[in-house]
Coordinates of C-alpha atoms in Angstrom, one line a residue:
Chain A
M1 CA 74.0 102.4 105.7
A2 CA 74.2 105.9 104.2
Q3 CA 73.6 106.3 100.4
A4 CA 76.3 107.4 98.1
A5 CA 75.9 111.0 97.0
T6 CA 73.6 111.9 94.1
L7 CA 73.4 115.1 92.0
A8 CA 70.2 116.6 90.8
S9 CA 69.6 119.8 88.8
A10 CA 66.6 122.1 89.0
V11 CA 65.6 125.7 88.4
R12 CA 64.4 127.9 91.2
G13 CA 63.3 131.3 90.0
E14 CA 66.2 132.9 88.1
A15 CA 68.7 130.5 89.6
R16 CA 69.9 127.0 88.8
V17 CA 70.1 124.7 91.8
L18 CA 72.4 121.7 91.9
S19 CA 71.3 119.5 94.9
L20 CA 73.6 117.0 96.4
R21 CA 72.2 114.3 98.6
G22 CA 73.6 111.4 100.6
Q23 CA 77.2 110.7 101.6
L24 CA 79.9 112.5 99.5
D25 CA 83.0 110.4 100.2
V26 CA 86.0 109.7 98.0
A27 CA 84.2 106.9 96.1
A28 CA 81.1 109.1 95.4
A29 CA 83.3 112.0 94.4
G30 CA 85.0 109.7 91.8
V31 CA 81.7 108.8 90.3
L32 CA 80.2 112.3 90.3
W33 CA 83.3 114.4 89.5
T34 CA 83.0 114.8 85.7
A35 CA 79.2 115.3 85.7
A36 CA 79.3 117.7 88.6
L37 CA 81.8 120.0 87.0
R38 CA 80.0 119.9 83.7
E39 CA 76.7 120.8 85.4
A40 CA 78.4 123.5 87.4
A41 CA 79.8 125.1 84.3
A42 CA 76.5 124.8 82.3
Q43 CA 74.1 127.8 81.7
P44 CA 76.5 130.5 82.8
A45 CA 73.9 133.2 82.4
R46 CA 71.9 131.9 85.5
P47 CA 73.1 132.3 89.0
L48 CA 74.1 128.9 90.5
I49 CA 73.2 127.6 94.0
I50 CA 74.8 124.4 95.2
D51 CA 72.3 123.0 97.6
L52 CA 74.0 120.9 100.4
A53 CA 71.0 120.5 102.7
G54 CA 70.6 116.8 101.7
L55 CA 74.3 116.1 102.2
E56 CA 74.6 113.8 105.2
S57 CA 78.4 113.8 105.3
C58 CA 81.3 114.8 103.3
D59 CA 85.0 113.9 103.5
T60 CA 87.9 116.0 102.2
A61 CA 87.7 114.4 98.7
G62 CA 84.0 115.4 98.7
A63 CA 85.0 118.9 99.8
A64 CA 87.5 119.0 97.0
L65 CA 84.7 118.2 94.5
L66 CA 82.6 121.0 96.0
L67 CA 85.4 123.5 95.7
A68 CA 86.2 122.4 92.2
M69 CA 82.5 123.0 91.3
E70 CA 82.9 126.5 92.9
Q71 CA 86.0 127.1 90.8
A72 CA 84.3 125.9 87.6
R73 CA 81.5 128.4 88.2
P74 CA 82.8 131.6 89.9
G75 CA 80.0 133.2 91.9
A76 CA 78.3 129.9 92.8
T77 CA 77.0 129.8 96.3
F78 CA 76.7 127.0 98.8
D79 CA 73.4 126.7 100.6
G80 CA 72.0 124.7 103.5
A81 CA 75.2 122.8 104.5
H82 CA 75.0 120.9 107.9
P83 CA 77.6 122.3 110.4
H84 CA 79.9 119.3 110.1
V85 CA 79.8 119.5 106.3
A86 CA 80.5 123.2 106.4
A87 CA 83.4 122.6 108.8
V88 CA 85.1 120.1 106.5
L89 CA 84.4 122.5 103.5
E90 CA 86.0 125.4 105.3
R91 CA 89.0 123.3 106.4
A92 CA 89.5 122.1 102.8
R93 CA 89.1 125.7 101.4
A94 CA 91.9 126.8 103.8
A95 CA 94.1 123.9 102.7
L96 CA 93.6 124.2 98.9
V97 CA 95.9 126.8 97.5
E98 CA 96.7 127.4 93.9
P99 CA 99.3 125.1 92.6
P100 CA 102.7 126.7 92.2
P101 CA 103.6 127.6 88.6
P102 CA 105.7 124.9 86.9
P103 CA 109.4 125.6 87.1
L104 CA 110.9 127.5 84.2
V105 CA 112.8 125.1 81.9
K106 CA 115.7 126.8 80.2
P107 CA 115.8 125.9 76.5
V108 CA 118.7 123.6 75.7
S109 CA 121.2 125.2 73.4
W110 CA 124.4 124.0 71.9
R111 CA 126.3 126.4 74.2
V112 CA 124.7 124.8 77.3
L113 CA 125.4 121.3 75.9
I114 CA 129.0 122.1 75.2
V115 CA 129.5 123.7 78.7
Q116 CA 127.9 120.7 80.4
G117 CA 130.1 118.3 78.3
L118 CA 133.2 120.2 79.3
E119 CA 132.2 120.2 82.9
R120 CA 131.7 116.5 82.8
A121 CA 135.0 116.0 81.1
G122 CA 136.6 118.2 83.7
D123 CA 135.0 116.1 86.5
G124 CA 136.3 113.0 84.9
F125 CA 139.9 114.3 84.7
A126 CA 139.6 115.5 88.3
Y127 CA 138.5 112.0 89.3
L128 CA 141.4 110.5 87.4
G129 CA 143.7 112.9 89.2
E130 CA 142.3 112.0 92.6
A131 CA 142.8 108.3 91.8
L132 CA 146.4 109.0 90.8
V133 CA 147.0 111.0 94.0
A134 CA 145.5 108.1 96.0
V135 CA 147.9 105.7 94.3
L136 CA 150.9 107.9 95.0
R137 CA 149.9 108.4 98.6
L138 CA 149.1 104.8 99.1
P139 CA 152.4 104.0 101.0
T140 CA 151.4 106.6 103.7
R141 CA 147.8 105.3 103.9
L142 CA 148.3 101.5 103.7
R143 CA 146.0 101.0 106.7
Q144 CA 143.2 102.5 104.7
F145 CA 143.7 100.1 101.9
R146 CA 141.8 97.0 103.0
L147 CA 143.1 93.8 101.6
A148 CA 139.9 92.0 102.6
D149 CA 137.9 94.4 100.4
L150 CA 140.3 93.7 97.5
L151 CA 139.8 90.0 97.8
R152 CA 136.1 90.3 98.2
S153 CA 135.9 92.4 95.1
A154 CA 138.2 90.0 93.2
D155 CA 135.9 87.2 94.2
Q156 CA 132.8 89.1 93.1
A157 CA 134.3 90.5 89.8
G158 CA 136.4 87.5 89.0
V159 CA 135.6 84.1 90.4
R160 CA 131.9 84.5 90.3
A161 CA 132.0 85.7 86.7
V162 CA 133.8 82.6 85.4
P163 CA 130.7 80.6 84.4
L164 CA 129.3 83.5 82.4
V165 CA 132.6 84.3 80.8
L166 CA 133.1 80.6 79.7
L167 CA 129.6 80.4 78.3
L168 CA 130.0 83.7 76.4
G169 CA 133.4 82.7 75.0
L170 CA 132.2 79.3 73.9
L171 CA 129.1 80.7 72.1
M172 CA 131.2 83.5 70.6
G173 CA 133.7 81.0 69.2
L174 CA 130.9 78.8 67.8
I175 CA 129.1 81.7 66.1
L176 CA 132.3 83.3 64.7
A177 CA 133.5 80.0 63.3
F178 CA 130.2 79.1 61.9
Q179 CA 129.5 82.5 60.2
S180 CA 133.1 82.6 58.8
L181 CA 133.0 79.0 57.5
M182 CA 130.3 79.6 55.0
P183 CA 131.9 82.3 52.9
M184 CA 135.5 81.0 53.4
R185 CA 134.4 77.5 52.1
R186 CA 133.4 79.1 48.8
F187 CA 137.0 80.0 48.3
G188 CA 138.4 76.8 49.6
A189 CA 139.8 78.6 52.6
D190 CA 138.1 76.6 55.4
L191 CA 141.3 76.1 57.3
Y192 CA 141.9 79.8 57.5
V193 CA 138.8 80.2 59.7
A194 CA 141.0 79.1 62.6
N195 CA 143.5 82.0 61.9
L196 CA 140.6 84.5 61.6
V197 CA 138.8 83.5 64.7
A198 CA 141.9 83.1 66.9
D199 CA 143.2 86.5 65.9
S200 CA 139.8 88.2 66.4
L201 CA 139.4 86.6 69.8
L202 CA 142.9 87.2 71.1
R203 CA 143.4 90.7 69.9
E204 CA 139.9 92.2 70.1
L205 CA 137.0 90.2 71.2
G206 CA 138.5 88.5 74.3
P207 CA 139.4 91.7 76.2
L208 CA 136.3 93.5 74.8
L209 CA 133.8 90.9 75.9
A210 CA 135.4 90.3 79.2
S211 CA 135.2 94.0 79.8
V212 CA 131.6 94.2 78.9
V213 CA 130.9 91.3 81.3
L214 CA 132.8 93.2 84.0
A215 CA 130.9 96.4 83.3
G216 CA 127.5 94.6 83.4
R217 CA 128.2 92.5 86.5
S218 CA 130.7 94.3 88.6
G219 CA 130.7 97.9 87.5
S220 CA 127.0 98.2 88.3
A221 CA 127.5 96.4 91.6
F222 CA 130.3 98.7 92.6
A223 CA 128.1 101.7 91.7
A224 CA 125.1 100.4 93.6
E225 CA 127.2 99.5 96.7
I226 CA 129.0 102.8 96.9
G227 CA 125.9 104.7 95.9
T228 CA 124.0 103.1 98.8
M229 CA 126.8 104.0 101.1
K230 CA 126.6 107.6 99.8
V231 CA 122.8 107.7 100.3
N232 CA 123.3 106.3 103.9
Q233 CA 125.9 109.0 104.6
E234 CA 128.6 106.3 105.1
I235 CA 130.9 108.2 102.7
D236 CA 130.4 111.3 104.9
A237 CA 131.3 109.2 107.9
L238 CA 134.5 108.1 106.3
A239 CA 135.4 111.7 105.5
T240 CA 134.8 112.8 109.1
M241 CA 137.1 110.0 110.3
G242 CA 139.8 111.3 108.0
I243 CA 139.6 108.2 105.8
D244 CA 140.0 108.8 102.1
P245 CA 137.1 107.1 100.3
M246 CA 139.3 106.9 97.2
T247 CA 141.9 104.8 99.1
M248 CA 139.5 102.7 101.0
L249 CA 136.7 102.1 98.5
V250 CA 137.9 102.8 95.0
L251 CA 141.5 101.6 94.9
P252 CA 140.7 98.0 96.1
R253 CA 138.0 97.6 93.5
M254 CA 140.2 99.0 90.7
V255 CA 143.1 96.8 91.7
A256 CA 140.9 93.8 92.0
A257 CA 139.4 94.4 88.5
L258 CA 142.8 95.0 87.1
L259 CA 144.0 91.7 88.5
V260 CA 141.1 89.5 87.5
M261 CA 140.6 90.8 84.0
P262 CA 143.6 89.0 82.4
A263 CA 142.4 85.7 83.9
L264 CA 138.8 86.3 82.7
T265 CA 140.1 87.2 79.2
V266 CA 142.3 84.1 79.0
L267 CA 139.3 81.9 80.0
L268 CA 137.0 83.6 77.5
E269 CA 139.6 83.2 74.7
A270 CA 140.2 79.5 75.6
A271 CA 136.4 78.8 75.6
G272 CA 136.1 80.7 72.3
L273 CA 138.9 78.5 70.8
V274 CA 137.1 75.4 72.0
G275 CA 133.9 76.6 70.4
M276 CA 135.6 77.3 67.2
S277 CA 137.3 73.9 67.2
V278 CA 133.9 72.2 67.7
V279 CA 132.6 73.8 64.6
L280 CA 135.7 73.2 62.5
V281 CA 136.1 69.6 63.6
G282 CA 132.4 69.1 62.8
S283 CA 133.0 70.4 59.3
G284 CA 135.8 67.8 58.8
I285 CA 139.0 69.7 59.7
P286 CA 141.3 67.7 61.9
L287 CA 142.0 69.1 65.4
V288 CA 145.8 68.9 64.8
A289 CA 145.5 71.0 61.7
I290 CA 143.4 73.6 63.6
A291 CA 146.0 73.7 66.4
H292 CA 148.8 74.1 63.9
Q293 CA 147.1 77.0 62.1
V294 CA 146.5 78.8 65.4
V295 CA 150.0 78.3 66.8
D296 CA 151.5 79.2 63.5
W297 CA 149.5 82.4 63.0
V298 CA 149.0 83.9 66.3
Q299 CA 152.0 86.1 67.5
P300 CA 152.9 86.4 71.2
M301 CA 152.1 90.1 70.9
D302 CA 148.5 89.4 69.9
F303 CA 148.1 87.5 73.2
Y304 CA 150.0 89.8 75.5
G305 CA 148.6 93.0 73.8
G306 CA 145.1 91.7 74.5
L307 CA 145.9 91.0 78.1
A308 CA 147.4 94.5 78.5
K309 CA 144.3 96.0 77.1
A310 CA 142.2 93.8 79.4
M311 CA 144.0 95.2 82.5
V312 CA 143.4 98.8 81.4
F313 CA 139.8 98.1 80.6
G314 CA 139.3 96.4 84.0
A315 CA 140.8 99.4 85.9
V316 CA 138.7 101.9 83.9
V317 CA 135.5 100.0 84.2
A318 CA 135.9 99.6 87.9
G319 CA 136.9 103.3 88.3
I320 CA 133.9 104.4 86.3
G321 CA 131.6 102.2 88.5
C322 CA 133.0 103.6 91.7
R323 CA 132.8 107.1 90.4
A324 CA 129.1 106.6 89.5
G325 CA 128.5 105.5 93.1
L326 CA 130.4 108.4 94.6
N327 CA 128.4 110.8 92.5
A328 CA 125.1 109.3 93.3
G329 CA 122.4 111.7 94.4
H330 CA 119.8 111.1 97.1
G331 CA 117.1 108.5 97.4
P332 CA 116.6 105.0 95.9
R333 CA 116.3 106.3 92.4
A334 CA 119.9 107.7 92.7
V335 CA 121.3 104.2 93.2
G336 CA 119.6 102.9 90.1
Q337 CA 120.8 105.8 88.1
A338 CA 124.4 105.3 89.4
A339 CA 124.3 101.6 88.3
T340 CA 123.0 102.5 84.9
S341 CA 125.6 105.2 84.5
A342 CA 128.3 102.7 85.5
V343 CA 127.3 100.2 82.9
V344 CA 126.9 102.6 80.1
G345 CA 130.0 104.6 81.0
G346 CA 132.0 101.3 81.3
I347 CA 131.0 99.9 78.0
V348 CA 131.5 103.2 76.1
A349 CA 134.9 103.8 77.7
T350 CA 135.9 100.2 76.8
I351 CA 135.0 100.7 73.1
V352 CA 136.7 104.1 72.9
L353 CA 139.9 102.8 74.5
D354 CA 139.8 99.7 72.2
G355 CA 139.8 102.1 69.3
V356 CA 142.6 104.1 70.7
A357 CA 144.6 100.9 71.3
A358 CA 144.0 99.7 67.8
V359 CA 145.4 102.9 66.4
L360 CA 148.3 102.8 68.8
F361 CA 149.2 99.2 68.1
F362 CA 149.1 99.9 64.4
R363 CA 151.4 102.9 64.7
L364 CA 153.8 100.9 66.8
G365 CA 153.7 98.0 64.4
L366 CA 152.5 95.6 67.0
Chain B
M1 CA 80.4 107.0 124.1
T2 CA 81.2 106.4 120.4
A3 CA 81.4 102.8 119.2
P4 CA 85.0 101.5 119.2
V5 CA 86.7 101.7 115.9
L6 CA 89.5 99.4 117.1
R7 CA 89.1 96.6 119.6
A8 CA 92.1 94.4 120.5
T9 CA 91.4 91.3 122.6
G10 CA 93.9 89.1 124.4
L11 CA 96.7 89.9 122.0
A12 CA 100.0 88.1 122.4
Q13 CA 103.2 88.0 120.5
R14 CA 105.9 85.4 120.7
F15 CA 109.1 85.2 118.6
G16 CA 110.3 81.7 119.2
P17 CA 110.7 81.2 123.0
R18 CA 110.6 84.9 123.7
T19 CA 107.3 86.5 124.7
V20 CA 107.1 90.2 123.8
Y21 CA 103.7 90.6 125.5
H22 CA 100.6 88.7 126.3
D23 CA 96.9 89.4 127.1
V24 CA 96.9 92.9 125.7
T25 CA 93.3 94.1 125.5
F26 CA 92.1 97.6 124.7
E27 CA 89.5 99.6 122.7
V28 CA 89.8 102.9 120.9
A29 CA 86.6 105.0 120.5
G30 CA 85.8 107.1 117.4
G31 CA 87.3 110.6 117.5
E32 CA 89.9 109.6 120.2
V33 CA 93.6 110.1 120.2
F34 CA 94.9 106.9 121.7
V35 CA 98.6 106.6 122.4
I36 CA 100.6 103.4 122.8
L37 CA 103.7 104.1 124.9
G38 CA 106.5 102.4 126.7
G39 CA 110.2 102.1 126.8
S40 CA 112.4 100.8 124.0
G41 CA 111.9 97.1 123.2
C42 CA 108.5 96.8 125.0
G43 CA 106.7 95.9 121.8
K44 CA 104.9 99.2 120.8
T45 CA 105.7 98.9 117.1
T46 CA 104.9 95.1 117.2
L47 CA 101.5 95.9 118.6
L48 CA 100.9 98.6 116.0
R49 CA 101.9 96.1 113.2
Q50 CA 99.3 93.6 114.6
C51 CA 96.7 96.3 114.6
I52 CA 97.3 97.3 111.0
G53 CA 97.3 93.7 109.7
L54 CA 101.0 93.3 109.1
L55 CA 101.7 90.8 111.8
A56 CA 99.3 88.0 112.8
P57 CA 99.2 87.8 116.6
S58 CA 100.3 84.6 118.3
A59 CA 97.0 84.8 120.2
G60 CA 94.1 87.2 120.3
S61 CA 92.1 89.2 117.8
V62 CA 92.0 92.6 116.3
E63 CA 88.7 94.2 115.2
L64 CA 89.1 97.2 112.9
L65 CA 85.9 99.2 112.2
G66 CA 83.8 96.3 113.3
D67 CA 85.7 93.5 111.4
D68 CA 88.1 90.9 112.8
I69 CA 91.0 91.4 110.3
Y70 CA 92.7 88.1 111.0
A71 CA 89.5 86.0 110.9
A72 CA 88.3 87.6 107.7
A73 CA 89.1 86.3 104.2
A74 CA 91.8 88.1 102.3
P75 CA 89.5 90.3 100.1
A76 CA 87.4 91.4 103.1
R77 CA 90.5 92.1 105.1
D78 CA 92.0 94.2 102.3
A79 CA 88.7 96.2 102.1
V80 CA 88.9 96.9 105.8
L81 CA 92.6 97.9 105.6
R82 CA 91.8 100.4 102.9
R83 CA 89.7 102.2 105.4
I84 CA 92.6 102.9 107.7
G85 CA 95.7 105.1 107.1
V86 CA 99.2 104.4 108.3
M87 CA 102.2 106.6 108.8
F88 CA 105.4 104.6 109.2
Q89 CA 108.2 105.8 111.4
S90 CA 110.5 106.6 108.5
G91 CA 107.6 108.1 106.5
A92 CA 108.1 105.3 103.8
L93 CA 107.4 107.8 101.0
F94 CA 108.3 106.4 97.6
G95 CA 111.6 108.1 96.8
S96 CA 111.1 108.1 93.0
M97 CA 107.8 110.0 93.2
T98 CA 107.0 113.6 94.1
L99 CA 105.0 114.3 97.2
L100 CA 101.9 114.9 94.9
E101 CA 102.5 111.5 93.2
N102 CA 102.9 109.8 96.6
V103 CA 99.5 111.1 97.7
M104 CA 97.9 110.4 94.4
L105 CA 98.9 106.8 94.3
P106 CA 96.1 105.4 96.5
L107 CA 93.6 107.5 94.6
E108 CA 94.8 106.1 91.3
V109 CA 94.6 102.6 92.5
Y110 CA 91.3 102.6 94.4
T111 CA 89.1 105.3 93.0
D112 CA 87.5 106.2 89.6
L113 CA 88.5 109.8 89.9
P114 CA 89.7 111.4 86.7
P115 CA 93.4 112.4 86.7
R116 CA 92.8 116.1 87.2
A117 CA 90.6 115.3 90.1
R118 CA 93.2 113.1 91.7
G119 CA 95.7 115.9 91.5
H120 CA 93.2 118.4 92.9
I121 CA 92.4 116.1 95.9
A122 CA 96.1 115.2 96.5
R123 CA 97.0 119.0 96.5
L124 CA 94.2 119.5 99.1
K125 CA 95.6 116.7 101.3
L126 CA 99.1 118.2 101.1
G127 CA 97.5 121.6 101.9
L128 CA 95.8 120.1 105.0
V129 CA 99.2 119.1 106.4
G130 CA 100.8 122.5 105.4
L131 CA 102.8 121.3 102.3
A132 CA 100.8 123.0 99.6
D133 CA 104.0 124.6 98.2
A134 CA 106.0 121.4 98.2
V135 CA 103.9 119.3 96.0
S136 CA 106.5 118.8 93.2
L137 CA 109.4 118.0 95.5
L138 CA 110.9 114.5 96.0
P139 CA 111.1 113.0 99.5
A140 CA 114.9 113.3 99.4
E141 CA 114.5 117.1 98.9
I142 CA 112.5 117.8 102.1
S143 CA 113.2 117.9 105.8
G144 CA 112.4 115.2 108.3
G145 CA 109.3 117.1 109.6
M146 CA 108.0 117.6 106.1
V147 CA 108.5 113.8 105.4
K148 CA 106.3 113.1 108.4
R149 CA 103.6 115.6 107.2
A150 CA 103.7 114.2 103.7
A151 CA 103.4 110.7 105.1
I152 CA 100.3 111.8 107.0
A153 CA 98.9 113.3 103.8
R154 CA 99.4 110.0 102.0
A155 CA 97.7 108.2 104.9
L156 CA 94.8 110.6 104.5
A157 CA 94.5 110.0 100.7
L158 CA 91.4 107.8 100.9
D159 CA 89.9 109.8 103.8
P160 CA 90.1 106.9 106.3
P161 CA 88.3 107.5 109.6
L162 CA 91.2 105.9 111.5
L163 CA 94.9 106.8 111.3
F164 CA 97.8 104.9 112.8
L165 CA 101.0 106.9 113.3
D166 CA 104.3 105.2 114.3
E167 CA 106.6 107.6 116.1
P168 CA 105.4 110.8 114.4
S169 CA 107.7 113.0 116.5
A170 CA 110.8 110.8 116.5
G171 CA 114.0 112.6 115.3
L172 CA 112.3 116.0 115.1
D173 CA 113.2 119.2 116.9
P174 CA 110.8 120.3 119.6
V175 CA 109.2 123.0 117.5
T176 CA 108.6 120.7 114.5
S177 CA 107.4 118.0 116.9
A178 CA 104.9 120.4 118.5
G179 CA 103.8 121.3 114.9
I180 CA 103.0 117.6 114.2
D181 CA 101.1 117.4 117.5
R182 CA 99.1 120.5 116.5
L183 CA 98.4 118.9 113.1
I184 CA 97.1 115.7 114.8
L185 CA 94.7 117.7 117.0
D186 CA 93.6 119.9 114.1
L187 CA 92.8 117.0 111.9
R188 CA 90.9 115.3 114.8
R189 CA 88.9 118.5 115.4
D190 CA 88.2 119.4 111.8
L191 CA 87.7 116.0 110.2
G192 CA 86.7 113.9 113.2
L193 CA 89.5 111.5 112.7
T194 CA 90.6 108.8 115.2
F195 CA 94.3 108.5 115.9
V196 CA 96.3 105.6 117.3
V197 CA 99.8 106.9 117.9
V198 CA 102.9 105.0 119.0
T199 CA 105.4 107.2 120.6
H200 CA 107.6 107.6 123.7
E201 CA 107.9 111.4 123.3
L202 CA 106.6 112.6 126.7
A203 CA 105.8 116.1 125.5
S204 CA 103.8 114.7 122.6
I205 CA 101.9 112.2 124.8
L206 CA 100.8 114.9 127.2
A207 CA 99.9 117.2 124.4
I208 CA 97.7 114.9 122.2
A209 CA 96.6 111.8 124.1
D210 CA 93.1 111.4 125.4
R211 CA 94.0 108.0 126.7
C212 CA 97.1 105.9 126.6
L213 CA 98.2 102.3 127.1
M214 CA 101.6 101.6 128.5
L215 CA 103.6 98.5 127.7
D216 CA 106.5 97.2 129.7
R217 CA 109.2 94.8 128.6
D218 CA 109.7 93.2 132.0
A219 CA 106.0 92.8 132.7
Q220 CA 105.6 91.5 129.1
G221 CA 102.3 93.3 128.8
V222 CA 100.2 96.3 129.8
I223 CA 101.1 98.0 133.1
A224 CA 98.9 101.1 132.8
T225 CA 96.0 102.5 130.8
G226 CA 94.1 105.8 131.1
D227 CA 94.6 109.6 130.9
P228 CA 98.3 110.2 130.7
R229 CA 98.1 113.3 132.9
R230 CA 96.4 111.3 135.6
L231 CA 98.9 108.5 135.3
R232 CA 101.7 111.0 135.6
D233 CA 100.2 112.6 138.7
D234 CA 98.5 109.7 140.5
S235 CA 100.0 106.3 139.4
E236 CA 101.3 104.1 142.1
D237 CA 103.3 102.0 139.7
A238 CA 107.0 102.9 140.0
K239 CA 107.7 102.3 136.4
V240 CA 104.8 104.4 135.2
R241 CA 105.9 107.2 137.5
A242 CA 109.5 106.9 136.4
F243 CA 108.4 107.1 132.7
F244 CA 106.2 110.2 133.1
R245 CA 108.7 111.9 135.4
R246 CA 111.7 111.0 133.3
E247 CA 113.5 109.3 136.2
A248 CA 116.2 106.7 135.8
P249 CA 115.2 103.3 137.3

């Protein structure tokens, strides 16, 4: 078996000689690399000869080391290489070109950021417009709107999300009631915890949390599914068949999310109320008193307003997920980026819209 | 004659009741370009997967560089498999890495080279396949021919003496395909590599193969071995003649 390459240094007349012996393969190159370059760069006043007479074989990694030694010490000469070693060395020399300069990175300025932001906002509005046009043209493209897709999306976004929504609602009700009970008890207002938690759940937390669940579960799934279709050129195939991707892929998902969100919200709120009741009953408040407080305090508009918000959130989250998929780039990384973008965009849009709705409801006295 | 770097003995593959092939025996000598060919569905890629340790044969053995890979214990088999390079049909480059990072990956995992050295060697490998100016591109940003070249560069990362290429010319235009053929022959000449190539591209077979093995779906096995030019001109088997002369059955 051939010996792994070794390196020895000697002086021959005026010149320094670095002798390599044995088999210079990728493993030996790894061991010798640092020392060989250091030796090659040492004593720059003396001419350097790299003696290859003892080198039995050399692969391209070994040749890369020899060429790196030559680069480290301009003017160094190779001596005594066997023909097969010289051939590999020459092939490697021909292949090794200077790496291209790194691409120029333009400095980020406020102007660039503002322009990019405006462009993104413009893209968002264009997408909204496309969705609106698709809705208006739907009567003429009914065959492109696949009911099976709608039902599948409703199953994925709605039915399969029920356990998670129930768990989240129950825990949220428990936590809210428990955290509110402590300070309220100091003022003898234990019973009003029911009013506080019910109002929070029905007006704000119910639709908000259901929307976050939708963004995390289904928005990302929509983005990944459509993003993969984009990567596999299936979107291009639809376009060449004259089928509008907005009508066939986006609208069914938006409608499905819009339809399932009220149901998810109601379930989350009901589970939250159950959780709240568990805490309050455990602290000695009768169930009938809790029910009376809730029914007495909560207005129909609190409930219906929350459901209306949930429907809007659902359509927006699904739309953002689908848009992230349609805008996916190329390759597997693009699908992951699309899914991330769908979740982040969905949650941010939900919170912004919730703020807008809060101001709107206040102004309208609802 | 150089010692065989690959020896397959009595290989068979069955999926349930269906036999793909049986009793496939061949040897590949060092420095040879050996082509496995045949029509669609005859088991070319299955045979390749058996040769590279991805699919245990229903019967028979595979010796790579002197070691029986299916009889060996897992660590020993892994050590042998590190001494071969494989280019998959799709290239199988990692989409989230640049070409340079793709080639550097095996060097990072299996060598003690310092980071700059790994980059230096990986650039050299990409230079060997003519991609020196594409090192920082992602696989999604390059053409099909470049993907194949980059996949060959990655297969070369650890300087294996034996390379397996699955359909290196598939889906490429004739000029790009001829370029890949030229690359295979150049690497064999300059670096003394051995190639086992799976293909049904007739022009490529005649351009690169020293010897070939032809599988047939109906025969469930080998129907011809030898120099492809001789098979084309002299074979008395109707299927072999039809394949090499592009005649419909």
